[in-house]
PDB file of C-alpha atoms in Angstrom:
ATOM      1  CA  MET A   1       0.000   0.000   0.000  1.00  0.00           C
ATOM      2  CA  PRO A   2       1.569   3.349  -1.031  1.00  0.00           C
ATOM      3  CA  ARG A   3       2.315   5.915   1.628  1.00  0.00           C
ATOM      4  CA  ARG A   4       0.012   8.894   1.881  1.00  0.00           C
ATOM      5  CA  PRO A   5       1.682  12.140   0.798  1.00  0.00           C
ATOM      6  CA  ARG A   6       2.834  14.248   3.702  1.00  0.00           C
ATOM      7  CA  GLN A   7       0.443  17.144   4.292  1.00  0.00           C
ATOM      8  CA  ARG A   8       1.994  20.525   3.554  1.00  0.00           C
ATOM      9  CA  SER A   9       1.634  23.395   5.990  1.00  0.00           C
ATOM     10  CA  ARG A  10       0.832  26.757   4.425  1.00  0.00           C
ATOM     11  CA  THR A  11       3.321  28.280   6.903  1.00  0.00           C
ATOM     12  CA  ASP A  12       5.964  25.551   6.349  1.00  0.00           C
ATOM     13  CA  CYS A  13       5.817  25.035  10.115  1.00  0.00           C
ATOM     14  CA  TYR A  14       5.548  21.495  11.514  1.00  0.00           C
ATOM     15  CA  HIS A  15       5.431  19.613  14.768  1.00  0.00           C
ATOM     16  CA  VAL A  16       7.547  16.512  14.165  1.00  0.00           C
ATOM     17  CA  ILE A  17       7.764  13.385  16.276  1.00  0.00           C
ATOM     18  CA  VAL A  18      10.084  10.388  15.899  1.00  0.00           C
ATOM     19  CA  ARG A  19       9.634   7.184  17.890  1.00  0.00           C
ATOM     20  CA  GLY A  20      11.974   4.298  18.611  1.00  0.00           C
ATOM     21  CA  LEU A  21      11.157   0.953  17.002  1.00  0.00           C
ATOM     22  CA  ASN A  22       8.737  -1.109  19.136  1.00  0.00           C
ATOM     23  CA  LYS A  23       8.939   1.507  21.926  1.00  0.00           C
ATOM     24  CA  LEU A  24      12.715   0.972  22.095  1.00  0.00           C
ATOM     25  CA  ALA A  25      14.445   3.457  24.400  1.00  0.00           C
ATOM     26  CA  VAL A  26      16.810   4.764  21.748  1.00  0.00           C
ATOM     27  CA  PHE A  27      17.776   7.800  23.847  1.00  0.00           C
ATOM     28  CA  LYS A  28      18.112   5.999  27.142  1.00  0.00           C
ATOM     29  CA  ASP A  29      21.025   7.875  28.674  1.00  0.00           C
ATOM     30  CA  LYS A  30      22.459  11.389  28.602  1.00  0.00           C
ATOM     31  CA  ARG A  31      25.125  10.445  26.064  1.00  0.00           C
ATOM     32  CA  GLU A  32      22.519   9.306  23.533  1.00  0.00           C
ATOM     33  CA  LYS A  33      20.311  12.360  24.089  1.00  0.00           C
ATOM     34  CA  ILE A  34      23.302  14.635  23.539  1.00  0.00           C
ATOM     35  CA  ARG A  35      24.229  12.754  20.363  1.00  0.00           C
ATOM     36  CA  ILE A  36      20.832  13.327  18.712  1.00  0.00           C
ATOM     37  CA  LEU A  37      20.898  16.985  19.787  1.00  0.00           C
ATOM     38  CA  ASN A  38      24.351  17.381  18.265  1.00  0.00           C
ATOM     39  CA  LEU A  39      23.148  15.864  14.993  1.00  0.00           C
ATOM     40  CA  ILE A  40      20.247  18.319  14.900  1.00  0.00           C
ATOM     41  CA  ARG A  41      22.634  21.184  15.660  1.00  0.00           C
ATOM     42  CA  GLU A  42      25.145  20.084  13.014  1.00  0.00           C
ATOM     43  CA  ASN A  43      22.601  19.802  10.202  1.00  0.00           C
ATOM     44  CA  PHE A  44      19.762  22.302  10.533  1.00  0.00           C
ATOM     45  CA  LYS A  45      21.575  25.161   8.770  1.00  0.00           C
ATOM     46  CA  GLU A  46      22.620  23.004   5.829  1.00  0.00           C
ATOM     47  CA  TYR A  47      18.988  22.104   5.144  1.00  0.00           C
ATOM     48  CA  ASN A  48      17.488  25.567   5.815  1.00  0.00           C
ATOM     49  CA  VAL A  49      15.597  24.389   8.885  1.00  0.00           C
ATOM     50  CA  LYS A  50      14.557  26.767  11.666  1.00  0.00           C
ATOM     51  CA  ILE A  51      14.100  25.052  15.030  1.00  0.00           C
ATOM     52  CA  TYR A  52      11.511  26.576  17.396  1.00  0.00           C
ATOM     53  CA  ALA A  53      11.315  23.949  20.153  1.00  0.00           C
ATOM     54  CA  TYR A  54      12.602  20.458  20.935  1.00  0.00           C
ATOM     55  CA  CYS A  55      12.524  17.778  23.597  1.00  0.00           C
ATOM     56  CA  ILE A  56      14.378  14.458  23.634  1.00  0.00           C
ATOM     57  CA  MET A  57      12.630  11.743  25.652  1.00  0.00           C
ATOM     58  CA  SER A  58      13.858   8.186  26.193  1.00  0.00           C
ATOM     59  CA  ASN A  59      11.939   6.520  23.336  1.00  0.00           C
ATOM     60  CA  HIS A  60      10.929   9.475  21.152  1.00  0.00           C
ATOM     61  CA  PHE A  61      11.611  13.124  20.462  1.00  0.00           C
ATOM     62  CA  HIS A  62       9.667  16.223  19.451  1.00  0.00           C
ATOM     63  CA  LEU A  63      10.682  19.072  17.166  1.00  0.00           C
ATOM     64  CA  LEU A  64       8.788  22.229  16.265  1.00  0.00           C
ATOM     65  CA  LEU A  65      10.383  23.632  13.145  1.00  0.00           C
ATOM     66  CA  GLN A  66       9.962  25.470   9.865  1.00  0.00           C
ATOM     67  CA  ALA A  67      11.208  24.182   6.515  1.00  0.00           C
ATOM     68  CA  GLU A  68      10.063  23.416   3.015  1.00  0.00           C
ATOM     69  CA  LEU A  69       8.908  19.820   2.764  1.00  0.00           C
ATOM     70  CA  LYS A  70      11.843  18.679   0.627  1.00  0.00           C
ATOM     71  CA  ASP A  71      14.301  20.244   3.067  1.00  0.00           C
ATOM     72  CA  LEU A  72      12.447  18.793   6.034  1.00  0.00           C
ATOM     73  CA  SER A  73      12.594  15.295   4.555  1.00  0.00           C
ATOM     74  CA  ALA A  74      16.277  15.592   3.690  1.00  0.00           C
ATOM     75  CA  PHE A  75      17.130  16.990   7.123  1.00  0.00           C
ATOM     76  CA  MET A  76      15.263  14.261   8.992  1.00  0.00           C
ATOM     77  CA  ALA A  77      16.723  11.547   6.757  1.00  0.00           C
ATOM     78  CA  LYS A  78      20.256  12.744   7.481  1.00  0.00           C
ATOM     79  CA  VAL A  79      19.736  13.090  11.239  1.00  0.00           C
ATOM     80  CA  LEU A  80      17.937   9.780  11.692  1.00  0.00           C
ATOM     81  CA  ALA A  81      20.295   7.768   9.488  1.00  0.00           C
ATOM     82  CA  SER A  82      23.341   9.191  11.273  1.00  0.00           C
ATOM     83  CA  TYR A  83      21.854   8.464  14.677  1.00  0.00           C
ATOM     84  CA  ALA A  84      20.807   4.925  13.698  1.00  0.00           C
ATOM     85  CA  GLN A  85      24.373   4.198  12.597  1.00  0.00           C
ATOM     86  CA  TYR A  86      25.701   5.552  15.913  1.00  0.00           C
ATOM     87  CA  TYR A  87      23.142   3.645  17.988  1.00  0.00           C
ATOM     88  CA  ASN A  88      23.697   0.331  16.227  1.00  0.00           C
ATOM     89  CA  TYR A  89      27.474   0.651  16.538  1.00  0.00           C
ATOM     90  CA  ARG A  90      27.241   1.512  20.218  1.00  0.00           C
ATOM     91  CA  HIS A  91      24.891  -1.383  21.028  1.00  0.00           C
ATOM     92  CA  LYS A  92      26.464  -3.878  18.611  1.00  0.00           C
ATOM     93  CA  ARG A  93      23.243  -4.440  16.706  1.00  0.00           C
ATOM     94  CA  ILE A  94      21.904  -4.139  13.170  1.00  0.00           C
ATOM     95  CA  GLY A  95      18.535  -3.200  11.729  1.00  0.00           C
ATOM     96  CA  TYR A  96      16.018  -0.437  12.059  1.00  0.00           C
ATOM     97  CA  VAL A  97      16.118   1.933  15.015  1.00  0.00           C
ATOM     98  CA  PHE A  98      13.055   4.122  14.425  1.00  0.00           C
ATOM     99  CA  GLN A  99       9.362   3.285  14.020  1.00  0.00           C
ATOM    100  CA  ASP A 100       8.376   3.897  10.385  1.00  0.00           C
ATOM    101  CA  ARG A 101       8.973   7.389   8.990  1.00  0.00           C
ATOM    102  CA  PHE A 102       8.742  10.499  11.121  1.00  0.00           C
ATOM    103  CA  ARG A 103       5.280  11.938  11.756  1.00  0.00           C
ATOM    104  CA  SER A 104       4.452  15.584  11.137  1.00  0.00           C
ATOM    105  CA  GLN A 105       1.599  17.876  12.083  1.00  0.00           C
ATOM    106  CA  CYS A 106       0.923  21.207  10.371  1.00  0.00           C
ATOM    107  CA  VAL A 107       1.172  24.288  12.593  1.00  0.00           C
ATOM    108  CA  GLU A 108      -0.611  27.214  10.968  1.00  0.00           C
ATOM    109  CA  GLU A 109      -2.049  29.416  13.733  1.00  0.00           C
ATOM    110  CA  GLU A 110      -0.058  31.535  16.177  1.00  0.00           C
ATOM    111  CA  SER A 111      -1.965  30.366  19.253  1.00  0.00           C
ATOM    112  CA  TYR A 112      -1.507  26.736  18.213  1.00  0.00           C
ATOM    113  CA  PHE A 113       2.216  27.399  17.672  1.00  0.00           C
ATOM    114  CA  TRP A 114       2.752  28.619  21.243  1.00  0.00           C
ATOM    115  CA  ASN A 115       0.556  25.883  22.688  1.00  0.00           C
ATOM    116  CA  CYS A 116       2.747  23.395  20.828  1.00  0.00           C
ATOM    117  CA  VAL A 117       5.876  24.964  22.336  1.00  0.00           C
ATOM    118  CA  ARG A 118       4.275  24.527  25.755  1.00  0.00           C
ATOM    119  CA  TYR A 119       3.263  20.932  25.060  1.00  0.00           C
ATOM    120  CA  ILE A 120       6.783  20.004  23.963  1.00  0.00           C
ATOM    121  CA  HIS A 121       8.416  21.596  27.011  1.00  0.00           C
ATOM    122  CA  LEU A 122       5.994  19.891  29.418  1.00  0.00           C
ATOM    123  CA  ASN A 123       6.641  16.378  28.067  1.00  0.00           C
ATOM    124  CA  PRO A 124       9.152  15.415  30.804  1.00  0.00           C
ATOM    125  CA  VAL A 125       6.833  16.716  33.541  1.00  0.00           C
ATOM    126  CA  LYS A 126       3.844  14.772  32.221  1.00  0.00           C
ATOM    127  CA  ALA A 127       6.026  11.665  31.982  1.00  0.00           C
ATOM    128  CA  GLY A 128       7.014  12.031  35.653  1.00  0.00           C
ATOM    129  CA  ILE A 129      10.700  12.453  34.841  1.00  0.00           C
ATOM    130  CA  CYS A 130      10.899  15.795  36.659  1.00  0.00           C
ATOM    131  CA  ARG A 131       8.615  18.102  38.619  1.00  0.00           C
ATOM    132  CA  ASP A 132       9.894  21.299  37.018  1.00  0.00           C
ATOM    133  CA  MET A 133      10.387  21.502  33.247  1.00  0.00           C
ATOM    134  CA  GLU A 134      13.403  23.776  33.793  1.00  0.00           C
ATOM    135  CA  GLU A 135      15.204  20.870  35.457  1.00  0.00           C
ATOM    136  CA  TYR A 136      15.177  18.903  32.233  1.00  0.00           C
ATOM    137  CA  LYS A 137      18.335  19.584  30.247  1.00  0.00           C
ATOM    138  CA  CYS A 138      17.393  17.957  26.937  1.00  0.00           C
ATOM    139  CA  SER A 139      14.634  20.334  25.886  1.00  0.00           C
ATOM    140  CA  SER A 140      14.654  23.862  24.491  1.00  0.00           C
ATOM    141  CA  ILE A 141      13.135  25.514  27.587  1.00  0.00           C
ATOM    142  CA  SER A 142      16.551  26.669  28.803  1.00  0.00           C
ATOM    143  CA  GLU A 143      17.437  28.221  25.440  1.00  0.00           C
ATOM    144  CA  TYR A 144      14.533  30.670  25.553  1.00  0.00           C
ATOM    145  CA  TYR A 145      15.851  32.865  28.348  1.00  0.00           C
ATOM    146  CA  GLN A 146      19.493  31.896  28.753  1.00  0.00           C
ATOM    147  CA  VAL A 147      22.225  33.514  26.691  1.00  0.00           C
ATOM    148  CA  GLN A 148      24.189  30.907  24.726  1.00  0.00           C
ATOM    149  CA  ASP A 149      27.029  30.952  22.242  1.00  0.00           C
ATOM    150  CA  GLU A 150      25.828  30.768  18.660  1.00  0.00           C
ATOM    151  CA  GLU A 151      27.594  27.463  17.986  1.00  0.00           C
ATOM    152  CA  ASP A 152      25.797  25.871  20.964  1.00  0.00           C
ATOM    153  CA  ARG A 153      22.349  27.177  20.085  1.00  0.00           C
ATOM    154  CA  ILE A 154      19.781  25.031  18.295  1.00  0.00           C
ATOM    155  CA  LEU A 155      16.836  27.421  18.342  1.00  0.00           C
ATOM    156  CA  TRP A 156      16.480  29.998  15.596  1.00  0.00           C
ATOM    157  CA  GLU A 157      17.415  33.410  16.966  1.00  0.00           C
ATOM    158  CA  GLY A 158      14.254  34.931  15.512  1.00  0.00           C
ATOM    159  CA  VAL A 159      11.920  32.872  17.711  1.00  0.00           C
ATOM    160  CA  LEU A 160      13.784  34.081  20.790  1.00  0.00           C
ATOM    161  CA  ARG A 161      13.153  37.709  19.792  1.00  0.00           C
ATOM    162  CA  ILE A 162       9.483  36.967  19.078  1.00  0.00           C
ATOM    163  CA  SER A 163       9.100  35.183  22.418  1.00  0.00           C
ATOM    164  CA  ARG A 164      10.586  38.098  24.356  1.00  0.00           C
ATOM    165  CA  LYS A 165       8.327  40.528  22.533  1.00  0.00           C
ATOM    166  CA  ARG A 166       5.242  38.390  23.223  1.00  0.00           C
ATOM    167  CA  PHE A 167       5.928  37.369  26.822  1.00  0.00           C
ATOM    168  CA  GLY A 168       8.321  40.067  27.994  1.00  0.00           C
ATOM    169  CA  ASN A 169      10.221  38.259  30.711  1.00  0.00           C
ATOM    170  CA  LYS A 170      11.041  34.727  31.751  1.00  0.00           C
ATOM    171  CA  ARG A 171       8.445  34.612  34.552  1.00  0.00           C
ATOM    172  CA  THR A 172       5.603  35.377  32.154  1.00  0.00           C
ATOM    173  CA  PHE A 173       6.907  32.755  29.726  1.00  0.00           C
ATOM    174  CA  ILE A 174       7.068  30.125  32.491  1.00  0.00           C
ATOM    175  CA  ASP A 175       3.587  31.085  33.749  1.00  0.00           C
ATOM    176  CA  PHE A 176       2.263  30.577  30.230  1.00  0.00           C
ATOM    177  CA  HIS A 177       3.354  26.948  30.474  1.00  0.00           C
ATOM    178  CA  ASN A 178       0.984  26.466  33.429  1.00  0.00           C
ATOM    179  CA  MET A 179      -2.074  27.429  31.382  1.00  0.00           C
ATOM    180  CA  LYS A 180      -4.497  24.897  29.916  1.00  0.00           C
ATOM    181  CA  ASP A 181      -5.737  24.506  26.357  1.00  0.00           C
ATOM    182  CA  ARG A 182      -7.751  22.040  24.302  1.00  0.00           C
ATOM    183  CA  ASP A 183      -5.377  21.665  21.388  1.00  0.00           C
ATOM    184  CA  PHE A 184      -4.325  18.174  20.349  1.00  0.00           C
ATOM    185  CA  PHE A 185      -0.750  17.289  19.398  1.00  0.00           C
ATOM    186  CA  ILE A 186       0.782  14.209  17.821  1.00  0.00           C
ATOM    187  CA  ASP A 187       2.720  12.020  20.236  1.00  0.00           C
ATOM    188  CA  VAL A 188       3.270   8.372  21.041  1.00  0.00           C
ATOM    189  CA  PRO A 189      -0.114   6.528  21.052  1.00  0.00           C
ATOM    190  CA  GLU A 190      -0.470   6.255  24.821  1.00  0.00           C
ATOM    191  CA  GLU A 191       0.171   9.983  25.257  1.00  0.00           C
ATOM    192  CA  GLU A 192      -2.290  10.842  22.492  1.00  0.00           C
ATOM    193  CA  PHE A 193      -4.945   8.804  24.304  1.00  0.00           C
ATOM    194  CA  MET A 194      -4.340  10.642  27.582  1.00  0.00           C
ATOM    195  CA  GLN A 195      -4.466  13.988  25.767  1.00  0.00           C
ATOM    196  CA  ARG A 196      -7.892  13.067  24.454  1.00  0.00           C
ATOM    197  CA  VAL A 197      -9.011  12.065  27.940  1.00  0.00           C
ATOM    198  CA  GLU A 198      -7.946  15.465  29.313  1.00  0.00           C
ATOM    199  CA  ILE A 199      -9.713  17.332  26.503  1.00  0.00           C
ATOM    200  CA  ALA A 200     -12.778  15.100  27.014  1.00  0.00           C
ATOM    201  CA  LYS A 201     -12.978  16.352  30.610  1.00  0.00           C
ATOM    202  CA  GLY A 202     -13.493  19.856  29.261  1.00  0.00           C
ATOM    203  CA  ILE A 203     -16.137  18.678  26.791  1.00  0.00           C
ATOM    204  CA  LEU A 204     -17.952  16.886  29.621  1.00  0.00           C
ATOM    205  CA  TRP A 205     -17.783  20.058  31.725  1.00  0.00           C
ATOM    206  CA  ASP A 206     -19.367  21.976  28.823  1.00  0.00           C
ATOM    207  CA  MET A 207     -22.222  19.493  28.722  1.00  0.00           C
ATOM    208  CA  GLU A 208     -22.698  19.751  32.484  1.00  0.00           C
ATOM    209  CA  TYR A 209     -23.113  23.503  32.096  1.00  0.00           C
ATOM    210  CA  GLU A 210     -25.370  23.277  29.033  1.00  0.00           C
ATOM    211  CA  LEU A 211     -27.657  20.552  30.390  1.00  0.00           C
ATOM    212  CA  LYS A 212     -27.474  21.535  34.072  1.00  0.00           C
ATOM    213  CA  THR A 213     -26.793  17.855  34.701  1.00  0.00           C
ATOM    214  CA  PRO A 214     -23.978  16.234  36.744  1.00  0.00           C
ATOM    215  CA  ALA A 215     -21.241  14.476  34.792  1.00  0.00           C
ATOM    216  CA  GLU A 216     -22.118  11.110  36.333  1.00  0.00           C
ATOM    217  CA  GLU A 217     -25.655  11.312  34.966  1.00  0.00           C
ATOM    218  CA  ILE A 218     -24.457  12.412  31.514  1.00  0.00           C
ATOM    219  CA  ILE A 219     -22.228   9.337  31.326  1.00  0.00           C
ATOM    220  CA  ASP A 220     -24.821   6.947  32.810  1.00  0.00           C
ATOM    221  CA  TYR A 221     -27.887   8.026  30.802  1.00  0.00           C
ATOM    222  CA  SER A 222     -27.848   6.477  27.312  1.00  0.00           C
ATOM    223  CA  LYS A 223     -29.083   9.549  25.405  1.00  0.00           C
ATOM    224  CA  THR A 224     -26.558  11.985  26.876  1.00  0.00           C
ATOM    225  CA  ARG A 225     -23.837   9.328  26.875  1.00  0.00           C
ATOM    226  CA  ASN A 226     -24.317   8.868  23.131  1.00  0.00           C
ATOM    227  CA  GLU A 227     -24.256  12.627  22.599  1.00  0.00           C
ATOM    228  CA  PHE A 228     -21.030  12.892  24.609  1.00  0.00           C
ATOM    229  CA  GLU A 229     -19.400  10.096  22.607  1.00  0.00           C
ATOM    230  CA  GLN A 230     -20.490  11.730  19.347  1.00  0.00           C
ATOM    231  CA  ARG A 231     -18.921  15.030  20.426  1.00  0.00           C
ATOM    232  CA  LEU A 232     -15.693  13.171  21.156  1.00  0.00           C
ATOM    233  CA  ALA A 233     -15.793  11.446  17.775  1.00  0.00           C
ATOM    234  CA  ASP A 234     -16.401  14.757  15.991  1.00  0.00           C
ATOM    235  CA  THR A 235     -13.738  16.633  17.973  1.00  0.00           C
ATOM    236  CA  PHE A 236     -10.970  14.086  17.449  1.00  0.00           C
ATOM    237  CA  HIS A 237     -12.112  12.699  14.068  1.00  0.00           C
ATOM    238  CA  ILE A 238     -12.156   9.188  15.493  1.00  0.00           C
ATOM    239  CA  SER A 239     -14.568   6.246  15.415  1.00  0.00           C
ATOM    240  CA  LYS A 240     -17.449   5.868  17.857  1.00  0.00           C
ATOM    241  CA  LYS A 241     -15.678   2.834  19.313  1.00  0.00           C
ATOM    242  CA  ALA A 242     -12.550   4.912  20.019  1.00  0.00           C
ATOM    243  CA  ALA A 243     -14.758   7.586  21.597  1.00  0.00           C
ATOM    244  CA  GLN A 244     -16.297   4.929  23.846  1.00  0.00           C
ATOM    245  CA  GLU A 245     -12.823   3.956  25.096  1.00  0.00           C
ATOM    246  CA  ILE A 246     -12.150   7.573  26.058  1.00  0.00           C
ATOM    247  CA  ARG A 247     -15.527   7.799  27.801  1.00  0.00           C
ATOM    248  CA  LYS A 248     -14.837   4.567  29.722  1.00  0.00           C
ATOM    249  CA  LYS A 249     -11.444   5.856  30.858  1.00  0.00           C
ATOM    250  CA  LEU A 250     -13.005   9.104  31.957  1.00  0.00           C
ATOM    251  CA  GLY A 251     -15.795   7.237  33.729  1.00  0.00           C
ATOM    252  CA  GLN A 252     -13.270   5.318  35.849  1.00  0.00           C
ATOM    253  CA  GLY A 253     -12.401   8.535  37.620  1.00  0.00           C
ATOM    254  CA  LYS A 254     -15.991   9.483  38.360  1.00  0.00           C
TER     255      LYS A 254
END
């Protein structure tokens, strides 16, 4: 079956995620995280890529960037092939390292852009790796308000100027990361499911307000339960069965 063409963003801005094969922890230690960051740093200028945010987790990584599709594909191919060679040599193995091709999500609205920055920076906190996102050294949060030498910087200088103009100071930028939104971002499947559960809580709260009915009754009564599941299906563009799984997960906490 042929691959579907990658969707093009009208802004050339994309949220990119790469996952290790079969949930393999391909960035398990600091040395491996630094290696993938170095490969990104060594190649983004050659392929005309502007990096806006990044976070390296143990079995996947996120990038928010801007590039023409052909440059994006060439850049990712170079980075991933180089890292796979390094990883296989280090672990004395052969074969694939990453799960399929990289995934990309178009980023075309300013509010969605900044919410994506926030989502990427909060990945280690949501995963329970750290309590404060500033503690995590393999994401771009520290680059936003710390002066760095040009050769060490990964982020495009322009996004730092835009951030300072928008948020003013570091405290405001950090406070922004504590805000909530209902945007959905690509991630590993288990994280995508939990995102949908969190957004579903807001949808359920809306129905409570509209119907003047407690959440427990909305979920228990067949008519409102079906309406809730349909709203989930429409919001996430998923099947009714997938919406039922989200509703069941949400119902466990009620």
